[in-house]
Coordinates of C-alpha atoms and ligand atoms in Angstrom, one line a residue:
M185 CA 0.0 0.0 0.0
K186 CA 1.3 3.4 -0.9
N187 CA 0.7 6.2 1.5
T188 CA 0.9 9.7 0.1
D189 CA -0.1 13.0 1.7
L190 CA -0.8 16.0 -0.5
S191 CA -1.0 19.3 1.4
G192 CA -1.5 18.5 5.0
I193 CA -4.3 16.8 6.9
S194 CA -7.4 18.8 6.9
T195 CA -8.8 20.3 10.0
F196 CA -12.4 20.3 8.7
G197 CA -15.0 18.6 11.0
P198 CA -18.0 16.6 9.8
S199 CA -19.5 18.1 6.7
T200 CA -23.1 19.3 6.0
M201 CA -22.7 19.0 2.2
I202 CA -21.0 16.0 0.7
V203 CA -20.5 15.2 -2.9
V204 CA -19.6 11.6 -3.8
S205 CA -18.4 10.5 -7.2
N206 CA -16.2 7.6 -8.4
R207 CA -13.4 10.0 -9.1
L208 CA -11.9 12.8 -7.1
P209 CA -11.1 15.9 -9.1
V210 CA -7.4 15.0 -8.8
D211 CA -6.1 12.0 -10.7
A212 CA -3.0 10.2 -9.5
T213 CA -0.6 8.4 -11.9
E214 CA 2.3 6.3 -10.8
N215 CA 5.7 7.1 -12.4
E216 CA 8.2 4.4 -13.2
D217 CA 10.3 5.2 -10.1
G218 CA 7.2 4.7 -7.9
S219 CA 6.6 8.3 -7.3
I220 CA 3.1 9.8 -7.9
S221 CA 2.1 12.6 -10.2
W222 CA -1.1 14.5 -10.0
G223 CA -3.3 15.7 -12.8
L224 CA -6.9 16.6 -13.4
A225 CA -9.4 13.8 -13.5
P226 CA -10.8 13.0 -16.9
G227 CA -14.3 13.5 -18.1
G228 CA -17.2 15.9 -17.9
L229 CA -18.4 15.1 -14.5
V230 CA -15.5 16.5 -12.7
T231 CA -15.3 19.6 -14.9
A232 CA -19.0 20.3 -14.1
L233 CA -18.7 19.8 -10.4
E234 CA -15.6 21.7 -9.7
P235 CA -17.2 25.2 -9.8
F236 CA -19.9 24.1 -7.5
M237 CA -17.4 22.6 -5.0
R238 CA -15.3 25.8 -5.0
E239 CA -18.4 27.9 -4.1
N240 CA -19.7 25.6 -1.4
A241 CA -17.0 24.6 1.0
S242 CA -18.0 21.0 1.1
T243 CA -16.5 17.6 1.2
W244 CA -15.8 15.5 -1.9
V245 CA -15.5 11.7 -1.5
G246 CA -14.0 9.7 -4.4
W247 CA -11.2 7.6 -5.8
A248 CA -7.8 9.1 -6.7
G249 CA -7.4 7.0 -9.9
I250 CA -4.9 4.3 -8.9
S251 CA -5.2 1.1 -6.9
D252 CA -4.1 0.6 -3.3
L253 CA -3.4 4.3 -2.7
V254 CA -4.1 5.3 0.9
L255 CA -4.5 9.0 1.4
A256 CA -5.3 11.0 4.5
P257 CA -8.0 13.6 3.8
F258 CA -6.6 16.7 2.3
E259 CA -7.7 20.1 1.2
R260 CA -7.7 21.6 -2.3
D261 CA -9.2 25.0 -3.3
G262 CA -11.1 25.1 0.0
V263 CA -12.7 21.7 -0.6
K264 CA -12.0 18.7 1.7
L265 CA -11.1 15.7 -0.4
V266 CA -11.6 12.3 1.1
S267 CA -10.2 9.4 -0.9
V268 CA -11.7 5.9 -1.1
T269 CA -9.0 3.3 -1.5
L270 CA -9.7 0.7 -4.2
S271 CA -7.7 -2.5 -4.4
E272 CA -6.4 -3.8 -7.7
N273 CA -9.2 -6.3 -7.6
D274 CA -11.7 -3.5 -7.1
V275 CA -10.3 -1.6 -10.0
E276 CA -10.6 -4.7 -12.3
L277 CA -14.0 -5.9 -11.2
F278 CA -15.8 -2.8 -10.0
Y279 CA -14.3 0.0 -12.2
E280 CA -13.1 -1.7 -15.4
G281 CA -15.6 -4.6 -15.1
F282 CA -19.1 -3.8 -13.9
S283 CA -19.0 -0.1 -14.3
N284 CA -17.3 0.2 -17.6
D285 CA -17.9 -3.2 -19.3
T286 CA -21.4 -3.9 -18.0
L287 CA -23.2 -0.6 -17.1
W288 CA -21.5 1.8 -19.5
P289 CA -22.3 -0.2 -22.7
L290 CA -25.8 -1.2 -21.5
Y291 CA -26.7 2.4 -20.6
H292 CA -25.3 3.6 -24.0
D293 CA -27.8 1.5 -25.9
V294 CA -25.5 -1.5 -26.3
I295 CA -23.2 0.0 -28.9
E296 CA -20.8 -2.6 -27.6
A297 CA -22.1 -5.8 -26.0
P298 CA -22.3 -5.6 -22.2
S299 CA -20.7 -8.4 -20.2
Y300 CA -22.6 -9.9 -17.3
H301 CA -20.4 -11.5 -14.6
R302 CA -21.6 -12.4 -11.1
A303 CA -18.2 -11.9 -9.6
W304 CA -18.2 -8.3 -11.0
W305 CA -21.6 -7.6 -9.5
E306 CA -20.4 -8.8 -6.0
V307 CA -17.5 -6.4 -6.1
Y308 CA -19.7 -3.5 -7.5
R309 CA -21.8 -4.1 -4.4
S310 CA -18.9 -4.2 -2.0
V311 CA -17.2 -1.1 -3.4
N312 CA -20.5 0.8 -3.3
Q313 CA -20.7 -0.2 0.4
K314 CA -17.2 1.1 0.9
F315 CA -18.2 4.5 -0.5
A316 CA -21.4 4.6 1.6
D317 CA -19.4 3.7 4.8
V318 CA -16.9 6.6 4.1
V319 CA -19.7 9.1 3.5
A320 CA -21.6 7.9 6.6
A321 CA -18.5 8.6 8.7
E322 CA -18.0 12.1 7.2
A323 CA -21.5 13.4 7.2
A324 CA -22.8 15.7 9.9
E325 CA -26.2 15.1 11.5
G326 CA -28.9 16.0 8.9
A327 CA -26.3 16.6 6.1
T328 CA -27.1 16.7 2.4
V329 CA -25.3 14.1 0.3
W330 CA -25.2 14.3 -3.5
V331 CA -24.2 11.0 -5.1
H332 CA -23.1 11.0 -8.8
D333 CA -23.2 8.6 -11.7
Y334 CA -23.5 5.0 -12.7
Q335 CA -20.6 3.7 -10.7
L336 CA -22.4 4.4 -7.4
Q337 CA -26.1 3.5 -8.0
L338 CA -26.3 1.4 -4.8
V339 CA -24.9 4.1 -2.5
P340 CA -28.2 6.0 -2.0
Q341 CA -30.0 3.0 -0.5
M342 CA -26.9 1.8 1.5
L343 CA -26.5 5.3 2.9
R344 CA -30.2 5.6 3.9
E345 CA -29.8 2.3 5.9
L346 CA -26.7 3.6 7.7
R347 CA -27.9 7.2 8.1
P348 CA -31.7 7.8 7.8
D349 CA -31.1 11.4 9.0
L350 CA -29.4 12.4 5.7
T351 CA -31.0 14.1 2.7
I352 CA -29.8 12.2 -0.4
G353 CA -29.7 13.2 -4.0
F354 CA -28.5 11.2 -6.9
F355 CA -27.6 12.4 -10.4
L356 CA -26.9 10.2 -13.4
H357 CA -24.5 11.8 -15.9
I358 CA -25.1 9.2 -18.6
P359 CA -28.3 8.1 -20.4
F360 CA -30.8 5.9 -18.7
P361 CA -31.8 3.1 -21.1
A362 CA -35.2 2.0 -22.2
Y363 CA -36.9 -0.9 -20.4
G364 CA -36.2 -3.3 -23.3
L365 CA -32.4 -2.9 -22.7
F366 CA -32.3 -2.3 -19.0
S367 CA -34.3 -5.5 -18.3
Q368 CA -31.3 -7.5 -19.6
L369 CA -29.5 -6.7 -16.4
P370 CA -29.6 -9.7 -14.0
W371 CA -29.4 -7.2 -11.1
R372 CA -32.0 -4.8 -12.4
R373 CA -34.1 -4.8 -9.2
Q374 CA -31.1 -4.1 -7.0
I375 CA -30.1 -1.2 -9.1
I376 CA -33.5 0.4 -9.0
E377 CA -33.8 -0.2 -5.2
G378 CA -30.3 1.4 -4.8
L379 CA -31.4 4.5 -6.7
L380 CA -34.7 4.7 -4.9
G381 CA -32.8 5.2 -1.6
A382 CA -32.4 8.8 -2.7
D383 CA -35.0 11.5 -2.1
L384 CA -34.4 13.0 -5.6
V385 CA -33.0 11.1 -8.6
G386 CA -31.8 13.4 -11.4
F387 CA -31.2 12.7 -15.0
Q388 CA -30.0 14.7 -18.0
R389 CA -32.9 14.4 -20.4
A390 CA -36.7 14.1 -20.1
Q391 CA -36.4 10.8 -22.0
D392 CA -34.1 9.4 -19.3
V393 CA -36.7 10.2 -16.7
D394 CA -39.5 8.5 -18.7
N395 CA -37.3 5.4 -19.1
F396 CA -36.6 5.3 -15.4
L397 CA -40.2 5.8 -14.3
R398 CA -41.5 3.1 -16.7
I399 CA -38.9 0.7 -15.3
V400 CA -39.9 1.5 -11.8
R401 CA -43.5 0.8 -12.6
R402 CA -42.7 -2.5 -14.5
I403 CA -40.0 -3.9 -12.4
M404 CA -41.0 -2.8 -8.9
A405 CA -44.7 -2.3 -9.5
Y406 CA -44.5 0.9 -7.4
K407 CA -47.1 3.7 -7.9
V408 CA -45.8 6.5 -10.1
I409 CA -47.7 9.7 -10.4
G410 CA -46.1 12.5 -12.4
G411 CA -42.4 12.4 -11.4
H412 CA -43.3 11.0 -7.9
V413 CA -42.6 7.4 -6.9
T414 CA -44.2 5.9 -3.8
V415 CA -41.8 3.5 -2.1
P416 CA -43.7 1.3 0.3
S417 CA -41.9 0.7 3.6
R418 CA -42.7 -2.1 5.9
G419 CA -44.2 -0.9 9.2
E420 CA -43.3 2.7 8.4
E421 CA -44.8 5.5 6.4
N422 CA -44.3 5.3 2.7
R423 CA -41.4 7.3 1.2
Y424 CA -41.7 9.5 -1.8
V425 CA -38.9 9.8 -4.4
V426 CA -38.9 12.4 -7.1
A427 CA -37.4 11.8 -10.5
R428 CA -36.6 14.8 -12.8
N429 CA -34.3 16.0 -15.5
F430 CA -31.6 18.6 -14.8
P431 CA -29.5 19.1 -17.9
I432 CA -25.9 19.6 -16.7
S433 CA -23.8 22.5 -18.1
I434 CA -20.4 24.2 -17.9
S435 CA -19.1 27.3 -16.0
Y436 CA -19.8 30.1 -18.4
P437 CA -17.8 32.7 -16.4
D438 CA -14.8 30.4 -16.1
I439 CA -14.7 30.0 -19.9
Q440 CA -15.0 33.7 -20.6
K441 CA -12.0 34.3 -18.4
L442 CA -10.0 31.6 -20.2
I443 CA -10.7 32.8 -23.7
K444 CA -9.8 36.4 -22.8
D445 CA -6.3 35.3 -21.8
P446 CA -3.9 36.8 -24.4
A447 CA -1.8 33.6 -24.2
V448 CA -4.8 31.5 -25.2
I449 CA -5.6 33.8 -28.1
A450 CA -2.0 33.8 -29.3
R451 CA -2.0 30.0 -29.0
S452 CA -5.1 29.7 -31.1
R453 CA -3.3 31.5 -34.0
E454 CA -0.2 29.4 -33.4
I455 CA -2.3 26.2 -33.7
R456 CA -3.6 27.2 -37.1
E457 CA -0.1 28.0 -38.3
S458 CA 1.2 24.7 -36.9
I459 CA -1.2 22.8 -39.1
G460 CA -0.3 24.8 -42.2
N461 CA -3.0 27.5 -42.1
P462 CA -5.6 25.5 -43.8
K463 CA -8.7 27.1 -45.3
I464 CA -10.9 24.9 -43.1
M465 CA -10.0 23.5 -39.7
I466 CA -12.4 20.8 -38.5
L467 CA -12.1 19.8 -34.8
G468 CA -13.2 16.9 -32.7
A469 CA -12.3 16.5 -29.0
D470 CA -13.5 13.5 -27.0
R471 CA -12.4 10.8 -24.7
L472 CA -11.4 7.9 -26.8
D473 CA -14.7 6.0 -26.3
Y474 CA -16.8 3.9 -28.7
T475 CA -19.9 6.0 -27.8
K476 CA -18.3 9.1 -29.3
G477 CA -18.6 8.0 -32.9
F478 CA -14.9 8.3 -34.0
L479 CA -15.1 5.6 -36.7
H480 CA -18.3 7.0 -38.3
R481 CA -16.7 10.5 -38.4
L482 CA -13.5 9.1 -40.0
K483 CA -15.5 7.2 -42.5
A484 CA -17.5 10.2 -43.5
Y485 CA -14.4 12.3 -43.8
D486 CA -12.6 9.7 -45.9
E487 CA -15.5 9.5 -48.3
L488 CA -15.7 13.3 -48.6
L489 CA -12.0 13.3 -49.5
S490 CA -12.3 10.5 -52.0
D491 CA -15.5 11.9 -53.6
G492 CA -13.6 15.2 -54.1
D493 CA -16.1 17.2 -52.0
L494 CA -13.2 18.1 -49.7
D495 CA -9.8 19.1 -51.0
P496 CA -7.1 17.5 -48.8
T497 CA -4.8 20.4 -49.4
E498 CA -7.4 22.8 -48.0
V499 CA -8.8 21.0 -45.0
V500 CA -7.4 19.6 -41.8
M501 CA -9.3 17.6 -39.2
V502 CA -7.8 17.8 -35.8
M503 CA -8.9 14.9 -33.7
V504 CA -8.1 15.0 -30.0
A505 CA -8.8 11.6 -28.4
S506 CA -8.0 11.7 -24.7
P507 CA -6.8 8.3 -23.4
S508 CA -9.5 6.5 -21.5
R509 CA -10.1 3.1 -19.7
E510 CA -7.1 1.7 -21.5
R511 CA -7.2 -1.8 -20.0
V512 CA -10.8 -2.5 -21.1
D513 CA -10.8 -4.7 -24.3
S514 CA -13.4 -2.7 -26.2
Y515 CA -11.3 0.5 -25.7
I516 CA -8.1 -1.3 -26.8
K517 CA -9.8 -2.4 -29.9
L518 CA -11.3 1.0 -30.6
R519 CA -7.8 2.6 -30.4
D520 CA -6.4 0.2 -32.9
D521 CA -9.4 0.8 -35.3
V522 CA -9.1 4.5 -35.0
E523 CA -5.4 4.6 -35.5
L524 CA -5.7 2.3 -38.5
A525 CA -8.3 4.5 -40.1
V526 CA -6.3 7.7 -39.4
G527 CA -3.2 6.1 -40.9
R528 CA -5.1 5.0 -44.0
I529 CA -6.5 8.5 -44.6
N530 CA -3.2 10.2 -44.1
G531 CA -1.4 7.6 -46.2
Q532 CA -3.9 8.1 -49.0
Y533 CA -4.4 11.9 -49.0
G534 CA -1.4 13.2 -47.2
E535 CA 1.8 14.8 -48.5
L536 CA 5.1 15.6 -46.9
G537 CA 4.4 18.2 -44.3
H538 CA 0.6 18.1 -44.8
Y539 CA -1.8 15.6 -43.4
P540 CA -5.6 15.8 -43.6
V541 CA -6.0 14.3 -40.1
V542 CA -4.0 15.4 -37.1
Y543 CA -4.6 12.8 -34.5
L544 CA -3.6 13.5 -30.9
H545 CA -4.0 10.8 -28.3
H546 CA -3.3 13.1 -25.3
N547 CA -4.9 14.9 -22.4
Y548 CA -4.6 18.7 -22.7
P549 CA -5.1 21.4 -20.1
R550 CA -8.2 23.6 -20.4
E551 CA -6.2 26.5 -21.8
E552 CA -5.1 24.4 -24.8
M553 CA -8.6 23.1 -25.3
M554 CA -9.9 26.7 -25.4
A555 CA -7.2 27.6 -28.0
L556 CA -8.3 24.7 -30.1
F557 CA -12.0 25.8 -29.9
L558 CA -11.1 29.3 -30.9
A559 CA -9.0 28.0 -33.8
A560 CA -11.7 25.8 -35.4
D561 CA -14.1 26.6 -38.2
V562 CA -16.3 23.5 -37.7
M563 CA -16.7 21.5 -34.5
L564 CA -17.9 17.9 -34.8
V565 CA -19.6 16.5 -31.7
T566 CA -21.1 13.4 -33.2
P567 CA -21.5 10.8 -30.5
L568 CA -23.7 7.7 -31.2
R569 CA -25.1 8.2 -27.6
D570 CA -24.1 10.6 -24.9
G571 CA -25.7 11.7 -21.6
M572 CA -25.0 15.4 -22.3
N573 CA -21.6 16.2 -23.9
L574 CA -20.1 19.2 -22.3
V575 CA -17.6 19.7 -25.1
A576 CA -20.4 21.0 -27.3
K577 CA -21.4 23.5 -24.6
E578 CA -17.8 24.5 -23.9
F579 CA -17.2 25.2 -27.6
V580 CA -20.3 27.4 -27.8
A581 CA -19.3 29.3 -24.6
A582 CA -15.8 29.8 -26.0
R583 CA -16.9 31.4 -29.2
S584 CA -17.4 35.0 -28.1
D585 CA -16.5 36.0 -31.6
G586 CA -19.9 34.6 -32.6
D587 CA -18.3 32.5 -35.3
G588 CA -17.7 28.7 -35.7
V589 CA -20.2 26.1 -36.6
L590 CA -21.3 23.2 -34.3
V591 CA -22.3 20.0 -35.9
L592 CA -24.2 18.1 -33.1
S593 CA -25.5 14.6 -32.9
E594 CA -29.2 14.2 -32.2
F595 CA -28.1 11.5 -29.7
A596 CA -26.3 13.8 -27.4
G597 CA -28.2 15.2 -24.4
A598 CA -27.0 18.7 -25.4
F599 CA -29.1 18.5 -28.5
D600 CA -32.3 19.2 -26.5
E601 CA -30.9 22.7 -25.7
L602 CA -28.6 23.5 -28.7
K603 CA -31.3 23.5 -31.4
A604 CA -29.4 26.0 -33.5
A605 CA -26.6 23.6 -34.0
V606 CA -26.3 21.7 -37.3
A607 CA -28.2 18.5 -36.4
V608 CA -26.8 15.2 -37.5
N609 CA -27.6 11.5 -37.2
P610 CA -24.1 10.1 -36.9
H611 CA -25.3 6.5 -37.7
D612 CA -26.1 7.8 -41.2
I613 CA -22.8 8.4 -43.0
D614 CA -24.5 10.2 -45.9
D615 CA -26.1 12.6 -43.4
L616 CA -22.7 13.1 -41.6
K617 CA -21.1 14.0 -45.0
K618 CA -23.9 16.3 -45.9
Q619 CA -23.9 18.2 -42.6
I620 CA -20.1 18.5 -42.6
L621 CA -20.3 20.2 -46.0
R622 CA -23.2 22.3 -44.9
A623 CA -21.2 23.5 -41.9
K624 CA -18.1 24.3 -44.0
D625 CA -20.1 26.3 -46.5
M626 CA -22.4 28.1 -44.1
A627 CA -22.6 31.9 -44.7
P628 CA -21.1 34.1 -42.0
A629 CA -24.5 35.7 -41.1
E630 CA -26.1 32.3 -40.5
R631 CA -23.1 31.1 -38.5
R632 CA -23.4 34.2 -36.3
Q633 CA -27.1 33.9 -35.8
R634 CA -26.9 30.3 -34.8
M635 CA -24.0 30.8 -32.5
L636 CA -25.5 33.8 -30.7
S637 CA -28.7 31.9 -30.0
M638 CA -26.7 28.9 -28.6
R639 CA -24.5 31.2 -26.5
R640 CA -27.5 32.8 -24.9
R641 CA -28.9 29.3 -23.9
V642 CA -25.6 28.2 -22.4
R643 CA -25.0 31.5 -20.6
E644 CA -28.5 31.4 -19.0
H645 CA -28.3 27.7 -18.2
D646 CA -24.8 27.2 -16.9
V647 CA -23.5 24.8 -14.3
E648 CA -24.2 27.2 -11.5
K649 CA -27.9 27.1 -12.3
W650 CA -27.8 23.3 -12.7
S651 CA -26.5 22.7 -9.2
R652 CA -28.7 25.4 -7.7
D653 CA -31.8 23.9 -9.4
F654 CA -30.9 20.4 -8.2
L655 CA -30.2 21.3 -4.6
K656 CA -33.4 23.5 -4.5
A657 CA -35.4 20.6 -5.7
L658 CA -33.7 18.2 -3.3
A659 CA -34.4 20.5 -0.3
H660 CA -38.0 20.8 -1.4
T661 CA -38.4 17.0 -1.8
N662 CA -37.4 16.6 1.7
R663 CA -39.9 19.1 3.0
V664 CA -42.9 17.7 1.2
S665 CA -42.3 14.0 1.8
Ligands
G6P286 C1 -18.0 10.1 -18.1 C2 -18.7 9.6 -16.9 C3 -17.9 9.9 -15.6 C4 -16.4 9.5 -15.7 C5 -15.8 10.1 -17.0 C6 -14.4 9.7 -17.2 O1 -18.0 11.5 -18.1 O2 -20.0 10.1 -16.8 O3 -18.5 9.3 -14.5 O4 -15.7 9.8 -14.6 O5 -16.6 9.7 -18.1 O6 -14.3 8.3 -17.2 P1 -13.3 7.5 -16.2 O7 -13.7 6.1 -16.4 O8 -11.9 7.9 -16.6 O9 -13.7 8.0 -14.8

């Protein structure tokens, strides 16, 4: 067991507001010499929660990203971080297994086949119990606990058993599947019971709420009226659980600050120069995940080049693919497939010093991402399925120049709000091709009009409003039930 201390043991007492997510905002990686380096945790969840945590001196319970790391509680930006230690077996069976090879593909409409293993389920349960135990020990009497995402769906019920005094909210960051898919899960009842331990269960889209309520009715046979579920309790009064959608967002002010930084602006010019000042720069920026539609995008781009609709000397597609879940088979295979496709396109249409795809398998700091957003003409956000997709909202928030075209998948949660984006069905390669061309050729006045309307939406519905709305609804639930 490694024991590392970051910045001194915290002197905070029990907390009245606790956020629990699988990941802490800091991500540890182990260097070859055994020392530990710290970076930002991957994914949209942490990006979205960080501003909320900064504002509300609270406690964040989560995992630091490597196995067997024992950390004393520590403080960062005024937030107390409490780390949950996961063993190597937990990482394999709970994180890579049940969370990311069972639930993730199942909840993303089975784009890849989910694996069902009883041993994974057992460890999912025991790790959820571990998280619940840590939270129960940290929470002050009557505290509010906000549990996040698919890795921790049993925590609400486990916590309610340990600490009935707590107010418990749960928010799912990924889609909630339809009954026909969810009912495949051998542990479907246990998952629903786990979620119904919360007072409020939040989802991204209205369709996720509908799926959830239909499942509650069919699997549990509980009474559902509007968004209210009646949970019968033996010998006690019934409990009421509310299910509602709260579309997550980004911090608009944080992004305005970043894009005004002269270094970021200079960097955006430098980026275009570094790729040979093309006439058109197309950008994609995703975790390297099969839900994100990399291969469909590459196929459409390849065909546009071969049809002669795009001139390989005039266009560059920058494809940022941040490394993700690198020990899970489907992710290993996806990386191979993407790299093969990129190599083919560049081999076919590239020339010395000029390649139509710039593929970057890296994590970049936020400043660099902003510079990329500012440099792009067309942003492709074309997931096959996505809970929300904060990259789409970040791109819009970054374009204070009112320019840039967003091509957005109908299957991303963000589509419900960003109606002025160029809509695309990424499963339909012809449609993808058509919409890429439409975005490239769009007149400046139309680009501006669309961007301004999307910016207004994101500005008025930013992450601060999201967390405020959720916590207000949570406080209210507790009062009326
Ligand atoms: C998505 C999920 C998050 C997850 C993130 C990164 O955004 O909703 O819960 O943390 O991906 O994935 P990882 O497996 O690296 O935590």
